[in-house]
Amino acid sequence: MSICNVFIKNSKVIGDNRGNLISLEQLSEEVPFNIQRVYYIYNTNEERRGFHAHKDLQQILVCVSGSCKIHCDNAFETEEYTLDDPSKLLYIGNDVWREMYDFSKDCVLMVLASKVYNEDDYIRNYNDFVSYRKGD
Ligand code: TYD
């Protein structure tokens, strides 16, 4: 199952007897935007993170180690995604509320983003997000 503006994609894995390699390139089938920023979240605990949406930001989330879950909500429908393999890519487009949770001890969640950090692009209040989405 997927919701509008969110999808899971499996990246190509280049594997041989030495191990696996995954290469992600901007403006590719896997990453349909220019990458202006990469950040990663690690040393997490039981605290949920996220609790925001972006008005103009595309992202790809990938657990390069361990696992976590992502709750996505576009104000009309919600879906939970499990990232538990470095080849699993979660694309999140504009106007999607997200929360990250259930981090494994070894979780490293890497995010590729289409824009540099801009706090003005965030909607950090859930009621504001729903009003924005429903045009109130
Ligand atoms: P925050 O939005 O709370 O993280 P999460 O979405 O995981 O809950 O960000 C934590 C802090 O880091 C906050 O002060 C903003 C800052 N930050 C940056 O400076 N650059 C970035 O690229 C990101 C994602 C956050």
Tab-separated table of C-alpha atoms and ligand atoms in Angstrom:
chain	number	residue	atom	x	y	z
A	1	MET	CA	0.000	0.000	0.000
A	2	SER	CA	1.114	3.520	-0.678
A	3	ILE	CA	-0.344	6.979	-0.271
A	4	CYS	CA	-0.198	9.975	-2.580
A	5	ASN	CA	3.313	11.497	-2.814
A	6	VAL	CA	4.992	8.557	-1.042
A	7	PHE	CA	6.394	5.371	-2.529
A	8	ILE	CA	8.786	2.538	-1.743
A	9	LYS	CA	11.297	1.494	-4.339
A	10	ASN	CA	14.006	-1.161	-4.291
A	11	SER	CA	17.378	0.079	-5.492
A	12	LYS	CA	19.594	-1.996	-7.718
A	13	VAL	CA	22.109	-4.006	-5.688
A	14	ILE	CA	25.483	-4.742	-7.227
A	15	GLY	CA	26.604	-7.839	-5.375
A	16	ASP	CA	29.449	-10.307	-5.702
A	17	ASN	CA	31.389	-12.595	-3.390
A	18	ARG	CA	32.923	-9.541	-1.632
A	19	GLY	CA	29.572	-8.081	-0.636
A	20	ASN	CA	27.019	-5.591	-1.910
A	21	LEU	CA	27.195	-2.092	-3.339
A	22	ILE	CA	24.362	0.363	-3.915
A	23	SER	CA	24.865	3.529	-5.923
A	24	LEU	CA	22.272	6.308	-5.850
A	25	GLU	CA	22.502	9.057	-8.459
A	26	GLN	CA	20.504	12.239	-8.711
A	27	LEU	CA	17.906	12.524	-11.492
A	28	SER	CA	17.716	8.744	-11.794
A	29	GLU	CA	14.839	6.330	-11.576
A	30	GLU	CA	15.600	5.896	-7.855
A	31	VAL	CA	16.208	9.569	-7.031
A	32	PRO	CA	13.980	11.800	-9.207
A	33	PHE	CA	15.526	15.120	-8.059
A	34	ASN	CA	18.836	16.925	-7.717
A	35	ILE	CA	20.454	16.102	-4.368
A	36	GLN	CA	21.392	19.275	-2.497
A	37	ARG	CA	21.761	17.749	0.960
A	38	VAL	CA	22.473	14.446	2.695
A	39	TYR	CA	21.966	13.928	6.424
A	40	TYR	CA	21.707	10.910	8.686
A	41	ILE	CA	20.126	10.127	12.013
A	42	TYR	CA	21.747	7.642	14.402
A	43	ASN	CA	22.202	6.976	18.145
A	44	THR	CA	18.442	7.143	18.360
A	45	ASN	CA	16.312	5.850	21.217
A	46	GLU	CA	12.610	5.232	21.851
A	47	GLU	CA	11.741	8.895	21.149
A	48	ARG	CA	9.724	9.426	17.982
A	49	ARG	CA	11.170	12.026	15.629
A	50	GLY	CA	9.954	14.051	12.720
A	51	PHE	CA	6.493	15.480	13.446
A	52	HIS	CA	6.618	17.791	10.458
A	53	ALA	CA	5.826	18.193	6.771
A	54	HIS	CA	7.605	20.134	4.041
A	55	LYS	CA	5.937	22.426	1.551
A	56	ASP	CA	8.655	22.121	-1.066
A	57	LEU	CA	11.081	19.293	-0.404
A	58	GLN	CA	11.535	15.841	-1.857
A	59	GLN	CA	13.426	13.239	0.139
A	60	ILE	CA	14.592	9.648	-0.111
A	61	LEU	CA	14.950	7.830	3.218
A	62	VAL	CA	17.114	4.738	3.466
A	63	CYS	CA	18.136	2.709	6.526
A	64	VAL	CA	21.753	1.971	5.691
A	65	SER	CA	22.011	0.033	8.967
A	66	GLY	CA	19.339	-1.503	11.188
A	67	SER	CA	15.683	-0.680	10.869
A	68	CYS	CA	13.000	1.845	11.720
A	69	LYS	CA	9.408	2.649	10.850
A	70	ILE	CA	8.034	5.737	9.156
A	71	HIS	CA	4.490	7.009	9.632
A	72	CYS	CA	3.294	9.087	6.657
A	73	ASP	CA	0.130	11.182	6.547
A	74	ASN	CA	-1.058	13.423	3.707
A	75	ALA	CA	-4.048	14.676	5.742
A	76	PHE	CA	-6.383	12.319	3.874
A	77	GLU	CA	-4.711	8.934	4.353
A	78	THR	CA	-1.916	7.458	6.450
A	79	GLU	CA	0.504	4.589	5.970
A	80	GLU	CA	3.302	2.967	7.975
A	81	TYR	CA	6.460	1.891	6.206
A	82	THR	CA	9.235	-0.340	7.543
A	83	LEU	CA	12.772	0.383	6.404
A	84	ASP	CA	14.858	-2.689	7.237
A	85	ASP	CA	17.186	-3.130	4.295
A	86	PRO	CA	19.719	-0.752	2.688
A	87	SER	CA	18.155	-1.427	-0.717
A	88	LYS	CA	14.708	-0.186	0.371
A	89	LEU	CA	14.156	3.451	-0.556
A	90	LEU	CA	11.250	5.500	0.741
A	91	TYR	CA	10.430	8.530	-1.402
A	92	ILE	CA	8.502	11.290	0.388
A	93	GLY	CA	7.362	14.267	-1.680
A	94	ASN	CA	5.806	17.577	-0.703
A	95	ASP	CA	3.040	17.979	1.858
A	96	VAL	CA	3.468	14.732	3.782
A	97	TRP	CA	3.508	14.668	7.580
A	98	ARG	CA	6.111	12.135	8.767
A	99	GLU	CA	7.115	10.551	12.062
A	100	MET	CA	10.027	8.136	12.505
A	101	TYR	CA	9.935	5.513	15.279
A	102	ASP	CA	10.861	1.963	16.370
A	103	PHE	CA	14.556	2.560	15.719
A	104	SER	CA	16.794	-0.474	16.173
A	105	LYS	CA	19.936	0.150	18.268
A	106	ASP	CA	22.093	0.040	15.134
A	107	CYS	CA	19.791	2.211	13.009
A	108	VAL	CA	21.419	4.729	10.689
A	109	LEU	CA	18.711	6.501	8.712
A	110	MET	CA	20.182	8.355	5.746
A	111	VAL	CA	18.171	11.029	3.967
A	112	LEU	CA	18.801	12.471	0.517
A	113	ALA	CA	17.070	15.823	0.087
A	114	SER	CA	16.303	17.999	-2.914
A	115	LYS	CA	17.013	21.277	-1.086
A	116	VAL	CA	19.382	22.632	1.522
A	117	TYR	CA	18.044	23.032	5.057
A	118	ASN	CA	15.425	25.762	5.322
A	119	GLU	CA	13.376	26.023	8.510
A	120	ASP	CA	10.804	28.205	6.665
A	121	ASP	CA	9.819	25.184	4.564
A	122	TYR	CA	8.702	23.204	7.635
A	123	ILE	CA	5.161	22.836	8.934
A	124	ARG	CA	5.711	21.659	12.513
A	125	ASN	CA	2.166	21.894	13.845
A	126	TYR	CA	-0.172	19.049	12.861
A	127	ASN	CA	-3.349	21.149	12.905
A	128	ASP	CA	-1.657	23.783	10.700
A	129	PHE	CA	-0.655	20.966	8.328
A	130	VAL	CA	-4.223	19.648	8.034
A	131	SER	CA	-5.574	23.186	7.473
A	132	TYR	CA	-2.908	23.829	4.833
A	133	ARG	CA	-3.721	20.567	3.039
A	134	LYS	CA	-7.473	20.990	3.197
A	135	GLY	CA	-7.272	24.630	2.116
A	136	ASP	CA	-8.860	26.044	5.283
B	1	TYD	P1	14.591	17.980	13.629
B	1	TYD	O1	13.759	18.585	12.548
B	1	TYD	O2	14.062	18.094	15.022
B	1	TYD	O3	14.869	16.440	13.289
B	1	TYD	P2	13.837	15.253	13.018
B	1	TYD	O4	13.123	15.573	11.744
B	1	TYD	O5	14.684	14.022	12.915
B	1	TYD	O6	12.874	15.196	14.167
B	1	TYD	O7	16.046	18.589	13.554
B	1	TYD	C1	16.924	18.608	14.671
B	1	TYD	C2	17.758	19.873	14.598
B	1	TYD	O8	18.673	19.780	13.501
B	1	TYD	C3	16.922	21.135	14.401
B	1	TYD	O9	17.480	22.153	15.206
B	1	TYD	C4	17.142	21.483	12.947
B	1	TYD	C5	18.528	20.938	12.665
B	1	TYD	N1	18.758	20.497	11.265
B	1	TYD	C6	19.739	21.117	10.528
B	1	TYD	O10	20.425	22.050	10.980
B	1	TYD	N2	19.979	20.697	9.251
B	1	TYD	C7	19.254	19.688	8.694
B	1	TYD	O11	19.505	19.322	7.516
B	1	TYD	C8	18.219	19.050	9.468
B	1	TYD	C9	17.408	17.936	8.899
B	1	TYD	C10	18.011	19.495	10.765
